[in-house]
Structures are given as C-alpha cells and as structure tokens.
Coordinates of C-alpha atoms in Angstrom, one line a residue:
Chain A
X19 CA 99.2 154.2 -104.7
X20 CA 97.9 154.0 -108.3
X21 CA 94.3 154.9 -108.6
X22 CA 92.4 152.1 -110.2
X23 CA 89.0 153.7 -110.5
X24 CA 86.6 154.0 -107.6
X25 CA 87.0 151.3 -104.9
X26 CA 84.6 148.5 -105.5
X27 CA 82.2 147.6 -102.8
X28 CA 83.2 144.7 -100.6
X29 CA 86.7 144.4 -102.2
X30 CA 89.5 143.7 -99.9
X31 CA 90.9 147.1 -99.1
X32 CA 94.3 148.1 -100.3
X33 CA 94.2 151.6 -98.6
X34 CA 95.1 152.7 -95.2
X35 CA 93.5 149.9 -93.1
X36 CA 94.6 147.3 -95.5
X37 CA 98.3 148.3 -95.6
X38 CA 99.1 144.8 -94.4
X39 CA 101.7 143.1 -96.3
X40 CA 102.7 139.4 -96.2
X41 CA 104.8 140.0 -93.1
X42 CA 101.9 141.6 -91.1
X43 CA 99.6 138.8 -92.1
X44 CA 102.2 136.2 -91.2
X45 CA 102.6 137.9 -87.8
X46 CA 99.0 137.5 -87.2
X47 CA 99.4 133.8 -87.1
X48 CA 100.1 132.9 -83.4
X49 CA 102.1 129.7 -84.5
X50 CA 104.7 131.6 -86.5
X51 CA 107.3 132.1 -83.7
X52 CA 107.1 128.4 -82.8
X53 CA 107.5 127.4 -86.5
X54 CA 110.6 129.6 -86.8
X55 CA 111.9 128.2 -83.5
X56 CA 111.3 124.6 -84.7
X57 CA 113.2 125.3 -88.0
X58 CA 116.1 126.7 -86.0
X59 CA 116.3 123.9 -83.6
X60 CA 116.0 121.2 -86.2
X61 CA 118.8 122.8 -88.3
X62 CA 121.0 123.2 -85.2
X63 CA 120.6 119.7 -83.9
X64 CA 120.5 118.2 -87.3
X65 CA 124.1 119.4 -87.6
X66 CA 125.0 118.7 -84.0
X67 CA 123.5 115.2 -83.9
X68 CA 122.7 113.8 -87.4
X69 CA 121.1 110.7 -85.8
X70 CA 118.1 113.0 -85.0
X71 CA 117.1 113.1 -88.6
X72 CA 117.2 109.3 -89.1
X73 CA 113.9 107.3 -88.9
X74 CA 114.8 106.1 -85.4
X75 CA 115.6 109.6 -84.2
X76 CA 112.4 110.9 -85.7
X77 CA 110.4 108.1 -84.0
X78 CA 112.0 109.1 -80.7
X79 CA 111.2 112.8 -81.1
X80 CA 107.6 112.1 -82.2
X81 CA 107.1 109.8 -79.3
X82 CA 108.1 112.6 -76.8
X83 CA 106.1 115.2 -78.7
X84 CA 103.0 113.1 -79.0
X85 CA 102.4 112.6 -75.3
X86 CA 103.3 116.2 -74.5
X87 CA 101.5 117.6 -77.5
X88 CA 98.1 116.0 -76.6
X89 CA 98.2 117.8 -73.2
X90 CA 99.6 121.1 -74.7
X91 CA 96.8 121.2 -77.3
X92 CA 94.1 121.0 -74.6
X93 CA 96.0 123.4 -72.4
X94 CA 96.3 125.8 -75.4
X95 CA 92.5 126.0 -75.7
X96 CA 92.2 126.6 -72.0
X97 CA 94.8 129.4 -72.1
X98 CA 93.0 131.0 -75.0
X99 CA 90.0 131.1 -72.7
X100 CA 92.1 132.8 -70.1
X101 CA 92.5 129.9 -67.7
X102 CA 95.2 127.6 -66.4
X103 CA 95.2 123.9 -65.6
X104 CA 98.2 122.5 -63.7
X105 CA 96.4 119.2 -62.7
X106 CA 96.6 117.6 -66.1
X107 CA 99.8 115.7 -65.4
X108 CA 98.4 114.2 -62.2
X109 CA 95.1 113.3 -64.0
X110 CA 97.3 111.2 -66.3
X111 CA 98.9 109.4 -63.5
X112 CA 95.8 109.0 -61.4
X113 CA 93.7 107.9 -64.4
X114 CA 96.1 105.1 -65.3
X115 CA 96.4 104.1 -61.6
X116 CA 92.6 103.8 -61.4
X117 CA 92.5 101.8 -64.7
X118 CA 95.2 99.5 -63.4
X119 CA 93.4 98.9 -60.0
X120 CA 90.1 98.2 -61.8
X121 CA 91.6 95.8 -64.3
X122 CA 94.4 94.1 -62.2
X123 CA 92.9 93.9 -58.8
X124 CA 89.1 94.2 -59.3
X125 CA 89.2 92.0 -62.3
X126 CA 87.2 94.4 -64.6
X127 CA 87.4 94.0 -68.4
X128 CA 89.7 96.6 -70.0
X129 CA 87.1 98.8 -71.8
X130 CA 84.7 99.3 -68.8
X131 CA 87.7 100.1 -66.6
X132 CA 89.0 102.7 -69.1
X133 CA 85.5 104.2 -69.3
X134 CA 85.4 104.3 -65.5
X135 CA 88.7 106.2 -65.3
X136 CA 87.6 108.5 -68.0
X137 CA 84.5 109.3 -66.1
X138 CA 86.6 109.9 -63.0
X139 CA 88.9 112.2 -64.9
X140 CA 85.9 114.2 -66.3
X141 CA 84.6 114.5 -62.8
X142 CA 88.0 116.2 -61.8
X143 CA 87.5 118.5 -64.9
X144 CA 84.0 119.5 -63.8
X145 CA 85.1 120.1 -60.2
X146 CA 88.0 122.4 -61.5
X147 CA 85.6 124.2 -63.9
X148 CA 82.8 124.7 -61.5
X149 CA 85.1 125.9 -58.8
X150 CA 86.7 128.4 -61.1
X151 CA 83.5 129.8 -62.6
X152 CA 81.6 129.9 -59.3
X153 CA 84.2 131.3 -57.1
X154 CA 86.0 133.5 -59.5
X155 CA 89.3 132.3 -57.9
X156 CA 92.4 132.1 -60.2
X157 CA 92.4 128.8 -61.9
X158 CA 96.1 128.6 -61.3
X159 CA 95.5 128.2 -57.6
X160 CA 92.4 126.0 -57.8
X161 CA 94.2 123.5 -60.1
X162 CA 97.3 123.5 -57.8
X163 CA 94.9 122.5 -55.0
X164 CA 93.2 119.7 -57.0
X165 CA 96.7 118.7 -58.2
X166 CA 97.8 118.2 -54.6
X167 CA 94.6 116.5 -53.5
X168 CA 94.6 114.1 -56.4
X169 CA 98.3 113.4 -56.2
X170 CA 98.1 112.5 -52.5
X171 CA 94.9 110.5 -52.9
X172 CA 96.0 108.6 -56.0
X173 CA 99.4 107.6 -54.7
X174 CA 98.5 106.8 -51.1
X175 CA 95.2 105.2 -52.2
X176 CA 96.9 103.0 -54.7
X177 CA 99.5 101.7 -52.3
X178 CA 96.8 101.0 -49.7
X179 CA 94.6 99.1 -52.2
X180 CA 97.3 97.4 -54.2
X181 CA 99.7 96.8 -51.3
X182 CA 102.6 97.5 -53.6
X183 CA 103.9 100.2 -55.8
X184 CA 103.2 98.2 -59.0
X185 CA 100.5 96.3 -60.7
X186 CA 101.5 93.9 -63.5
X187 CA 100.0 91.2 -65.6
X188 CA 97.3 93.6 -66.9
X189 CA 97.6 92.1 -70.4
X190 CA 95.5 89.0 -69.3
X191 CA 92.4 91.1 -68.9
X192 CA 89.5 90.7 -71.3
X193 CA 89.6 93.3 -74.0
X194 CA 93.2 94.2 -73.4
X195 CA 94.3 93.3 -76.9
X196 CA 91.8 95.5 -78.7
X197 CA 92.5 98.4 -76.3
X198 CA 96.2 97.9 -76.8
X199 CA 95.7 98.1 -80.6
X200 CA 94.0 101.4 -80.2
X201 CA 96.2 103.0 -77.5
X202 CA 99.4 101.0 -77.4
X203 CA 100.4 99.7 -80.8
X204 CA 103.4 100.8 -82.8
X205 CA 104.5 100.4 -86.5
X206 CA 107.9 99.9 -88.0
X207 CA 108.4 102.5 -90.8
X208 CA 111.8 102.8 -92.5
X209 CA 113.7 101.4 -89.5
X210 CA 112.0 103.6 -86.9
X211 CA 109.3 102.4 -84.4
X212 CA 106.5 104.9 -84.5
X213 CA 103.9 104.8 -81.6
X214 CA 100.2 105.1 -82.3
X215 CA 100.2 108.0 -79.8
X216 CA 101.5 110.1 -82.7
X217 CA 98.2 109.7 -84.5
X218 CA 96.3 110.6 -81.4
X219 CA 98.4 113.7 -81.1
X220 CA 97.8 114.8 -84.8
X221 CA 94.1 114.0 -84.4
X222 CA 93.8 116.1 -81.3
X223 CA 95.7 119.0 -82.8
X224 CA 93.6 118.9 -86.0
X225 CA 90.3 118.6 -84.1
X226 CA 91.2 121.3 -81.6
X227 CA 92.3 123.6 -84.4
X228 CA 89.1 123.1 -86.4
X229 CA 87.0 123.6 -83.3
X230 CA 88.9 126.8 -82.4
X231 CA 88.6 128.4 -85.8
X232 CA 85.5 127.0 -87.4
X233 CA 82.8 126.5 -84.7
X234 CA 80.6 128.6 -82.4
X235 CA 82.5 126.9 -79.5
X236 CA 85.8 128.3 -80.8
X237 CA 84.4 131.8 -81.0
X238 CA 83.2 131.5 -77.4
X239 CA 86.6 130.2 -76.3
X240 CA 88.3 133.3 -77.9
X241 CA 85.8 135.7 -76.5
X242 CA 85.8 134.2 -73.0
X243 CA 89.5 134.8 -72.8
X244 CA 90.0 138.0 -74.7
X245 CA 86.9 140.0 -73.7
X246 CA 84.9 138.4 -70.9
X247 CA 82.6 141.4 -70.3
X248 CA 81.8 141.7 -74.0
X249 CA 81.2 137.9 -74.2
X250 CA 78.7 138.1 -71.3
X251 CA 76.9 141.1 -72.8
X252 CA 76.5 139.2 -76.1
X253 CA 75.2 136.1 -74.4
X254 CA 78.3 133.9 -75.0
X255 CA 78.0 131.0 -72.6
X256 CA 81.3 131.8 -70.8
X257 CA 80.7 129.5 -67.9
X258 CA 79.6 126.5 -69.9
X259 CA 82.6 127.0 -72.2
X260 CA 85.1 127.2 -69.4
X261 CA 83.7 124.0 -67.6
X262 CA 83.8 122.2 -71.1
X263 CA 87.5 123.2 -71.5
X264 CA 88.5 121.9 -68.1
X265 CA 86.7 118.7 -69.0
X266 CA 88.8 118.7 -72.2
X267 CA 92.1 119.1 -70.4
X268 CA 91.1 116.3 -68.0
X269 CA 90.3 114.1 -70.9
X270 CA 93.6 114.9 -72.5
X271 CA 95.2 113.9 -69.2
X272 CA 93.3 110.6 -69.2
X273 CA 94.4 110.0 -72.8
X274 CA 98.1 110.5 -71.9
X275 CA 97.8 108.2 -69.0
X276 CA 95.9 105.5 -71.0
X277 CA 98.4 105.7 -73.9
X278 CA 101.3 105.0 -71.4
X279 CA 99.3 102.3 -69.5
X280 CA 98.5 100.3 -72.6
X281 CA 101.9 100.6 -74.1
X282 CA 103.9 99.6 -70.9
X283 CA 101.3 97.0 -69.8
X284 CA 102.1 98.0 -66.3
X285 CA 101.9 101.0 -64.0
X286 CA 104.3 102.3 -61.6
X287 CA 103.5 104.7 -58.7
X288 CA 105.4 107.9 -59.6
X289 CA 105.2 111.4 -58.4
X290 CA 103.9 113.4 -61.4
X291 CA 105.4 116.6 -60.0
X292 CA 104.1 120.0 -60.7
X293 CA 106.7 120.2 -63.5
X294 CA 104.7 118.2 -66.0
X295 CA 101.7 120.6 -65.6
X296 CA 104.0 123.5 -66.1
X297 CA 105.5 121.8 -69.2
X298 CA 102.2 121.8 -71.0
X299 CA 101.7 125.5 -70.3
X300 CA 105.3 126.2 -71.4
X301 CA 104.8 124.4 -74.7
X302 CA 101.5 126.2 -75.3
X303 CA 103.1 129.5 -74.7
X304 CA 106.0 128.7 -77.0
X305 CA 103.2 127.8 -79.4
X306 CA 102.0 131.4 -79.3
X307 CA 99.3 131.4 -76.6
X308 CA 99.1 134.7 -74.6
X309 CA 99.0 134.1 -70.9
X310 CA 96.3 136.7 -70.7
X311 CA 93.9 134.8 -72.9
X312 CA 92.1 135.7 -76.1
X313 CA 94.9 134.6 -78.5
X314 CA 96.6 131.5 -79.4
X315 CA 96.4 128.4 -81.5
X316 CA 96.2 124.6 -81.2
X317 CA 98.4 124.0 -84.1
X318 CA 101.0 126.3 -82.5
X319 CA 100.8 124.2 -79.3
X320 CA 101.4 121.1 -81.4
X321 CA 104.4 122.7 -83.1
X322 CA 105.6 123.8 -79.7
X323 CA 105.6 120.3 -78.5
X324 CA 107.6 119.2 -81.5
X325 CA 110.1 122.0 -80.8
X326 CA 110.4 120.8 -77.2
X327 CA 110.9 117.2 -78.3
X328 CA 113.5 118.0 -80.8
X329 CA 115.5 120.0 -78.3
X330 CA 115.3 117.3 -75.7
X331 CA 116.2 114.4 -77.9
X332 CA 118.8 116.5 -79.8
X333 CA 120.6 117.2 -76.6
X334 CA 120.6 113.5 -75.7
X335 CA 121.8 112.4 -79.1
X336 CA 124.4 115.1 -79.2
X337 CA 125.9 113.6 -76.0
X338 CA 125.5 116.8 -74.0
X339 CA 124.5 116.8 -70.3
X340 CA 120.7 116.4 -70.4
X341 CA 120.4 119.1 -67.8
X342 CA 121.2 121.6 -70.4
X343 CA 117.8 121.0 -71.7
X344 CA 116.1 122.9 -68.9
X345 CA 118.3 125.9 -69.6
X346 CA 117.4 125.8 -73.3
X347 CA 113.7 125.4 -72.6
X348 CA 113.9 128.4 -70.3
X349 CA 115.6 130.4 -73.0
X350 CA 113.0 129.3 -75.6
X351 CA 110.2 130.3 -73.2
X352 CA 111.7 133.7 -72.7
X353 CA 112.0 134.2 -76.4
X354 CA 108.4 133.1 -76.9
X355 CA 107.2 135.4 -74.1
X356 CA 108.9 138.4 -75.6
X357 CA 107.6 137.6 -79.2
X358 CA 104.1 137.2 -77.7
X359 CA 104.5 140.5 -76.0
X360 CA 105.2 142.2 -79.3
X361 CA 102.2 140.5 -80.8
X362 CA 100.0 141.7 -78.0
X363 CA 101.2 145.2 -78.3
X364 CA 100.6 145.1 -82.0
X365 CA 97.1 143.7 -81.6
X366 CA 96.0 145.8 -78.6
X367 CA 97.4 149.1 -80.1
X368 CA 94.4 151.3 -80.5
X369 CA 94.7 153.6 -83.5
X370 CA 94.0 157.2 -82.7
X371 CA 90.7 158.5 -83.9
Chain B
X6 CA 61.1 165.8 -86.6
X7 CA 58.4 164.1 -84.6
X8 CA 56.1 164.0 -87.6
X9 CA 56.6 160.3 -88.3
X10 CA 55.4 159.5 -84.8
X11 CA 52.5 162.1 -85.1
X12 CA 51.4 160.8 -88.4
X13 CA 50.5 157.4 -86.8
X14 CA 47.2 157.6 -85.1
X15 CA 47.4 156.5 -81.4
X16 CA 47.5 152.8 -81.9
X17 CA 45.1 150.7 -79.9
X18 CA 47.6 147.9 -80.1
X19 CA 49.9 147.0 -77.2
X20 CA 53.1 148.8 -76.6
X21 CA 56.1 146.8 -77.8
X22 CA 57.8 146.7 -74.4
X23 CA 56.2 147.4 -71.0
X24 CA 57.6 147.3 -67.6
X25 CA 55.1 146.7 -64.7
X26 CA 56.2 147.4 -61.2
X27 CA 59.5 145.8 -62.1
X28 CA 62.1 145.5 -59.4
X29 CA 65.8 144.4 -59.4
X30 CA 67.8 143.8 -56.2
X31 CA 71.5 143.5 -55.7
X32 CA 71.6 141.9 -52.3
X33 CA 69.4 144.2 -50.1
X34 CA 69.9 147.2 -52.4
X35 CA 67.1 147.9 -54.9
X36 CA 68.7 148.9 -58.2
X37 CA 65.3 149.3 -59.7
X38 CA 62.2 149.7 -57.5
X39 CA 58.7 149.1 -58.9
X40 CA 59.4 150.7 -62.2
X41 CA 56.4 151.0 -64.6
X42 CA 56.9 152.4 -68.1
X43 CA 55.8 151.7 -71.6
X44 CA 58.2 151.7 -74.6
X45 CA 56.1 151.9 -77.7
X46 CA 57.2 150.9 -81.2
X47 CA 58.3 153.7 -83.4
X48 CA 59.3 156.0 -80.6
X49 CA 62.5 157.0 -79.0
X50 CA 62.4 156.8 -75.2
X51 CA 65.3 158.6 -73.5
X52 CA 66.3 157.4 -70.1
X53 CA 67.9 160.2 -68.1
X54 CA 69.3 160.1 -64.6
X55 CA 72.4 160.4 -62.5
X56 CA 75.0 157.7 -62.1
X57 CA 73.5 155.0 -59.8
X58 CA 70.0 155.9 -60.6
X59 CA 69.2 152.6 -62.2
X60 CA 69.9 153.3 -65.9
X61 CA 72.4 150.6 -66.4
X62 CA 70.2 148.1 -64.5
X63 CA 67.4 149.0 -66.8
X64 CA 69.6 148.3 -69.8
X65 CA 70.7 145.0 -68.2
X66 CA 67.0 143.9 -67.8
X67 CA 66.0 144.8 -71.3
X68 CA 68.9 143.1 -72.9
X69 CA 68.7 140.0 -70.8
X70 CA 72.0 140.4 -68.9
X71 CA 70.2 140.5 -65.6
X72 CA 66.7 138.9 -65.1
X73 CA 64.3 141.0 -63.0
X74 CA 63.4 139.9 -59.6
X75 CA 59.8 141.2 -59.2
X76 CA 57.1 142.6 -61.4
X77 CA 56.7 142.0 -65.1
X78 CA 58.4 142.7 -68.4
X79 CA 55.9 142.5 -71.2
X80 CA 56.9 142.0 -74.8
X81 CA 54.0 142.7 -77.1
X82 CA 51.7 142.0 -74.1
X83 CA 53.4 138.7 -73.3
X84 CA 55.2 138.4 -70.0
X85 CA 58.9 137.5 -70.6
X86 CA 61.9 137.0 -68.4
X87 CA 65.2 136.9 -70.3
X88 CA 67.8 134.6 -68.7
X89 CA 70.5 135.4 -71.2
X90 CA 71.4 138.2 -73.7
X91 CA 70.9 135.6 -76.4
X92 CA 67.2 135.2 -75.5
X93 CA 66.7 138.9 -75.8
X94 CA 68.6 139.1 -79.0
X95 CA 66.5 136.3 -80.5
X96 CA 63.4 138.1 -79.4
X97 CA 64.6 141.0 -81.5
X98 CA 66.0 143.3 -78.8
X99 CA 69.5 144.4 -79.6
X100 CA 71.8 146.5 -77.5
X101 CA 74.6 149.0 -78.2
X102 CA 76.6 148.5 -75.0
X103 CA 78.2 151.3 -73.1
X104 CA 81.6 149.6 -73.6
X105 CA 80.6 148.6 -77.1
X106 CA 81.1 144.9 -76.3
X107 CA 83.8 144.5 -78.9
X108 CA 86.6 141.9 -78.4
X109 CA 89.8 143.5 -79.7
X110 CA 91.7 140.3 -80.6
X111 CA 88.8 138.9 -82.6
X112 CA 88.3 139.6 -86.2
X113 CA 85.7 142.0 -87.3
X114 CA 83.2 139.4 -88.6
X115 CA 83.6 137.2 -85.5
X116 CA 82.8 140.2 -83.4
X117 CA 79.8 141.0 -85.5
X118 CA 78.2 137.6 -84.9
X119 CA 79.7 136.8 -81.5
X120 CA 77.2 134.7 -79.6
X121 CA 74.9 134.3 -82.6
X122 CA 77.1 132.8 -85.4
X123 CA 75.4 131.5 -88.5
X124 CA 76.3 127.8 -88.9
X125 CA 75.8 125.0 -91.5
X126 CA 76.0 121.3 -91.2
X127 CA 74.5 118.9 -88.6
X128 CA 75.8 118.7 -85.1
X129 CA 79.2 116.9 -84.9
X130 CA 80.2 118.7 -88.0
X131 CA 78.3 121.9 -87.5
X132 CA 80.6 124.7 -88.4
X133 CA 80.6 128.5 -88.9
X134 CA 79.2 129.7 -92.2
X135 CA 82.3 131.9 -92.7
X136 CA 81.5 133.2 -96.1
X137 CA 78.0 134.2 -95.3
X138 CA 79.2 135.8 -92.0
X139 CA 81.9 137.9 -93.8
X140 CA 79.5 139.0 -96.5
X141 CA 76.8 140.0 -94.0
X142 CA 79.4 141.9 -91.9
X143 CA 80.7 143.9 -94.9
X144 CA 77.1 144.7 -96.0
X145 CA 76.0 145.7 -92.5
X146 CA 79.1 147.9 -92.1
X147 CA 78.6 149.6 -95.4
X148 CA 75.1 150.5 -94.2
X149 CA 76.5 152.6 -91.4
X150 CA 79.1 154.1 -93.7
X151 CA 82.1 151.9 -93.0
X152 CA 83.5 150.7 -96.3
X153 CA 86.9 149.5 -97.3
X154 CA 87.2 147.2 -94.4
X155 CA 88.7 143.7 -94.4
X156 CA 86.4 141.7 -92.1
X157 CA 89.3 139.3 -91.3
X158 CA 91.2 142.1 -89.5
X159 CA 91.2 142.1 -85.7
X160 CA 88.7 144.6 -84.3
X161 CA 91.7 146.3 -82.6
X162 CA 92.9 147.7 -85.9
X163 CA 89.7 149.7 -86.3
X164 CA 89.6 153.3 -85.4
X165 CA 87.5 154.2 -82.4
X166 CA 84.7 155.6 -84.5
X167 CA 84.6 152.5 -86.8
X168 CA 84.5 150.3 -83.7
X169 CA 81.5 152.2 -82.5
X170 CA 80.0 151.7 -86.0
X171 CA 80.6 148.0 -85.7
X172 CA 78.6 147.9 -82.5
X173 CA 75.8 150.0 -84.0
X174 CA 75.7 147.9 -87.2
X175 CA 75.5 144.8 -85.2
X176 CA 72.6 146.1 -83.1
X177 CA 70.7 147.2 -86.2
X178 CA 71.3 143.8 -87.7
X179 CA 70.0 141.8 -84.7
X180 CA 67.4 144.3 -83.5
X181 CA 64.3 143.5 -85.3
X182 CA 61.8 145.0 -82.8
X183 CA 63.8 147.1 -80.3
X184 CA 67.0 148.8 -80.1
X185 CA 68.6 149.7 -76.7
X186 CA 71.5 152.3 -76.8
X187 CA 73.6 152.8 -73.7
X188 CA 75.4 155.9 -74.7
X189 CA 79.2 155.0 -75.0
X190 CA 81.3 156.5 -72.2
X191 CA 84.2 157.1 -74.5
X192 CA 84.2 160.7 -75.8
X193 CA 82.7 160.9 -79.2
X194 CA 83.5 163.3 -82.0
X195 CA 80.7 165.2 -83.6
X196 CA 80.8 162.8 -86.5
X197 CA 80.5 159.8 -84.3
X198 CA 77.6 161.4 -82.4
X199 CA 75.9 162.1 -85.7
X200 CA 76.3 158.5 -86.7
X201 CA 74.7 157.3 -83.5
X202 CA 71.8 159.7 -83.8
X203 CA 71.3 158.7 -87.4
X204 CA 71.2 155.0 -86.5
X205 CA 68.7 155.8 -83.7
X206 CA 66.4 157.9 -85.9
X207 CA 66.6 155.2 -88.7
X208 CA 65.6 152.6 -86.2
X209 CA 62.6 154.7 -85.2
X210 CA 61.6 155.2 -88.8
X211 CA 61.6 151.4 -89.2
X212 CA 59.2 151.1 -86.4
X213 CA 61.5 149.8 -83.7
X214 CA 61.1 150.8 -80.0
X215 CA 64.2 152.7 -79.2
X216 CA 65.6 153.2 -75.7
X217 CA 68.4 155.7 -75.5
X218 CA 70.2 155.9 -72.1
X219 CA 72.1 159.0 -71.9
X220 CA 73.6 161.6 -69.5
X221 CA 73.2 164.4 -71.9
X222 CA 69.7 166.1 -72.0
X223 CA 70.4 168.3 -75.0
X224 CA 71.3 165.2 -76.9
X225 CA 68.2 163.4 -75.6
X226 CA 65.9 166.3 -76.5
X227 CA 67.2 166.4 -80.0
X228 CA 65.8 163.0 -80.9
X229 CA 63.6 161.8 -78.0
X230 CA 59.9 161.4 -78.2
X231 CA 59.5 160.6 -74.5
X232 CA 61.7 161.0 -71.5
X233 CA 62.0 158.7 -68.5
X234 CA 63.7 160.2 -65.6
X235 CA 65.1 157.8 -63.1
X236 CA 66.3 158.6 -59.5
X237 CA 67.4 156.1 -56.9
X238 CA 66.0 153.2 -59.0
X239 CA 62.5 154.7 -59.2
X240 CA 60.7 156.7 -61.9
X241 CA 61.0 160.3 -61.0
X242 CA 59.1 161.4 -64.1
X243 CA 57.8 160.3 -67.4
X244 CA 57.3 163.2 -69.9
X245 CA 56.7 163.5 -73.6
X246 CA 58.2 166.0 -76.0
X247 CA 55.3 168.3 -75.7
X248 CA 55.8 168.7 -71.9
X249 CA 59.4 169.8 -71.8
X250 CA 62.1 171.7 -73.8
X251 CA 65.8 171.1 -73.6
X252 CA 66.2 173.6 -70.8
X253 CA 63.5 172.0 -68.7
X254 CA 65.2 168.6 -69.1
X255 CA 68.6 170.1 -68.1
X256 CA 67.0 171.6 -65.1
X257 CA 65.2 168.3 -64.1
X258 CA 68.5 166.5 -64.6
X259 CA 70.8 168.9 -62.8
X260 CA 68.2 170.3 -60.4
X261 CA 67.5 167.1 -58.5
X262 CA 67.4 167.0 -54.8
X263 CA 71.2 166.3 -54.6
X264 CA 71.8 169.6 -56.2
X265 CA 69.6 171.4 -53.7
X266 CA 71.2 169.5 -50.9
X267 CA 74.6 170.4 -52.2
X268 CA 73.7 174.0 -52.5
X269 CA 72.3 174.1 -49.0
X270 CA 75.4 172.5 -47.6
X271 CA 77.7 174.9 -49.5
X272 CA 75.6 177.9 -48.5
X273 CA 75.9 176.9 -44.9
X274 CA 79.6 176.7 -45.1
X275 CA 80.1 179.8 -47.3
X276 CA 77.3 182.2 -46.7
X277 CA 78.5 184.5 -49.4
X278 CA 77.6 181.8 -52.0
X279 CA 73.9 182.3 -51.1
X280 CA 74.0 185.8 -52.6
X281 CA 74.8 184.6 -56.0

C-alpha cells in the first residue's frame, strides 16, 4: 500500500478492514446469485427456445413471474424477519372465493366485496402473527395449521353456500369494470399481451425494497430475524413488526387472488396445495434470503420469481416434458442454498481479536 | 481518583435514579425483593453479587426491558415505569448489554441507531436519514478510539474489541443522564478493559449516574464510588469507597453464606480440610 499521508478522519478506509474489492462488495448483495442464475437461464433457454425472447414469450414469462413475485416479495420480508408463511397460497384462493360469493351470490358491489375479503385476509394474517409471537411456536407449523383450516373451510364452505364449484357472471356487478381496469386489464405491446399484474409486481418489489433498506420498519425487520435478543434489548418492536409482516403476506395473498379473479371473471374451486406456499419460499431463497433470518432482499425475491418463470416457460417452449421443471427448480434451490451458506459463513465469521 | 465526586458539595437535590422497595417477580420467584437504593448523578455505583443474585434483573428494570412489579423507580424524583427499552433510552438511560446487543448481519451504522433511527420526511414517506446516521456513527466511534471504519460494513466484520467499542459508543451517545454497564461476559483483553473503564470514568466526569454490574471486585474498586451488594434478590449491603478496600470487597463477594456452607460441607466430608 502506498502511503498517502496520514489517514483523513472519516474517510472510507483502505486499510485492513476496508480490504474489500468489487467482488466482496458484490457478494454482500443478497440478490447477486439470483441475478447470475437469471442470466444463465435466459441465455440457455434463449438458445434452446428462441420464442422465449419474443414479445409474446416475454409476456408469458412476466405473467407467471408477476403472480409468483408478489407473494415471494412479501415472503422474503417475512424470511428476513426469521419467520415462514405457508398459508399465502390458500389466502389467495380463499380471498377470491369470498369475493366471488359476496359479488355473485350476495349481490354486493365489487369494491365493498373486495374490501371485505381484504379485511378477512388481514384477519388471517393477524391470527398467524399473534399465534406466532404469543406462543413462540415455529411459524412453519402455525401457518400449516391455518393453511389446512382455511383450505377446508373455504372449499367446503364455498360449495355449501354456492351449491356448485363455480360462480360465473361476476362481470354484471356494480363497479366490476373499474375494478377490472385496476386488477385485470392488459395491454398489447409489440405483439405481446402484458397483464397489469406485472405493474403490481414491480410496485410491490420496489415498495418492499425501499421499506427494507430505507425505513425504521426495515431495520426492525432485519434485527428481528438476525438478532432477536439484541433487538429486544434495544427496544425494537419485534412483536409488532412480526404481526405486521404476517398481515403483509396475507395482503399479498389477497392481491394474487384478486388479480386472478378480476382477470378470469370467474372462480373455480381448486385445491391450492401446500406446494404454492412452498414455491414462494423457494423463490425467496433463490433470491438470496437466509432461512435463518436477518439477511435477504425484496429485489432478490423479485428476480428469483423471474428466474422461476423463465425456467418454467422455457421448458414449455423448448418442447420438453414440463415435469423436468421440478427437477430444475430443485437444482436451482440447492445451488441457492449452497451460495447462501457461503454468504452466511462469510458474514458470521468472527475475526479473531 | 474520587476527587471529582468529593469536590461537589453534598447536593441537596434529588438523586438521579432511586429504587424504593422495588420488586420483580418471575412467576412465584422474586428476582428482586424490596430493593431500595439511590444512584446519584456523577457517581459510579458498582453492583456486585453472585450469579442469580438479581444483577441482571436490576439491569433489565433500569433499562426498560422488564417493568418492575412493586415499589417505585424514581427518575429525578418522578416515579417512572419503563415499558420498553425505547422509553428508558429516550429518558436518557442507555445500557451496554452483557451480550453487547450487536446484530452481526446489520451494518455498523444500522446497529448504532437500531431502535432509535433518525428519520426525515412525513409519515408515508418517512425514511432513514442515512447520511446523518453514517456521520454520527463515524464521529461517535472516533470518540472511543475506533477510526478507519466504513460504517456500511456489517458489524460481523468488526474485531471483538471494536464491537464492544460500538456498544459503548452507542450507550455514550444515547445516555444523556445515566449509563448502565452490564460487564460483558466475553473475555476482554487489557486494552478492551481499559477502554470500558475510560468510558465509565468519562461518563462520571460528565455528571452521569453510572451503574456498573460486574463480577470482579478488583475491577469495581478501581473505579467505583459506591458498592451495592446483592444476594438472593435483596440488598446485602450498600457501601461507599471509604468503607471498604478491594480486599474487603473480595471477601464480601466470595465470603458469602454459600461459601461458608460449602466449607462446612467439605469439612464434614474431609475433616483434614478443616486444618488448613
């Protein structure tokens, strides 16, 4: 090192602690492995299935990525705070079923019905959050329980009330057109039909990213997951933060369900399956979240969703057996877990005094 | 050493912090039982006692982690009951925690302000004042002798000593009236101990009420003005510097009833020990 006079006060250090080159700084970004993975997958499937890179192909990819990404961004925040939520997929289904019943059978106008199902989803989030912070049970198990309860109640309840597995003709309801413009519209750009859900996804990722890095709330999220004792000792509202995050994932679930409802103009009773809940977590982990909490990014989760969507659509467009997708996703998850393990060791390594 | 305290005439004003018959229960167990003690400004009160004697609970009460159940906690004569460490911190009582309360994955400046971040803007757009937080952190760390630090580094990249300095600098920054130091359990080098002692003495010079919780009587006698001995959650003795020397303190610490009981039991089993 060349001596350049005495070190100036407050200057970014270049000495021993600051021996962090571009690579080290890049490795500090949780979203880096997902970004690298995305580039690799896009290159691979771009060669294998050139249709993927056309406007139509891109629209298909973004459509898959948007719905998944909204959930994954919310789940990423929750993972950073050291908690899980597996019930988000079923909140999407149950929320849209409730909206459909209120609009199609009870004759409610569209907006009040959507508000009511949002309130119900938030109630699920509050129940999840309060159970987790008050009992100290693993959120993994608590949300599996709410998942099962909600799945059974929503599906059986819907059929009991509606008398069938489907409600149609929702588009006659008051306010449907304006709601459909907000949640279900699409635009033709360069020959591809892009859904409005893409905008919701980008907005959710941007907002979550800003909140995580630039607000007190974000600091509380990081501290709740990475150092819960320290957070408590410094008066960080860990309980309030956790409950808020469960409300956020429930809201994301409601948004996913509402986007589908307003686009399809009907609702079909389907089994959400635990798989959807796990998909969000897989995508968030691919996006760089540590399962142990305290580290991760919303932008990474959004990129992870894009990676997921490119792989899925790429396999379809390349004419492969779509079941290969699961194997590929598993491989991606494994690579992400190993990369995250390296990150964690790097970050947790305590220098000797 | 105690001249600064002696120079001030016995002030008629109220002590900064006072505990009056204060009790804390965990279930049916009393962790603190009717503890009465005054913690005057500009003095270092050392809290000594064995593990489980209530030292940690006392720290928890003073720093707002655990509200007391009975009795009173007076801040400048006003009864207070902190429901959160945030309330204690905004009242000017800052704590150096035994585990340092540093989140390893968070950057240094985020750690420094964790729970009390400076913000700007109005609510929906209220955001961290990152530049101010960074500058303040660098300045506060320089005050405790840590320079050449990038505040954006994760705290895990700090050496153990610098991590302790971060905790001390944070407490000095937020502690306007009182400083509570729960002596870190991690083994400290001489340089680190010196730093901690310097910070404590500086806080006294600035007129803060300092509470030092420690297991080490020698260490306590070096800086302490007053000594609070705790046993089984109750006050076993409250002494001033004039009453005791380091050897007395050591005897009081080690020569508690447990030690006599142990000696008796050992002597009964091995009678030859009694001759020693």
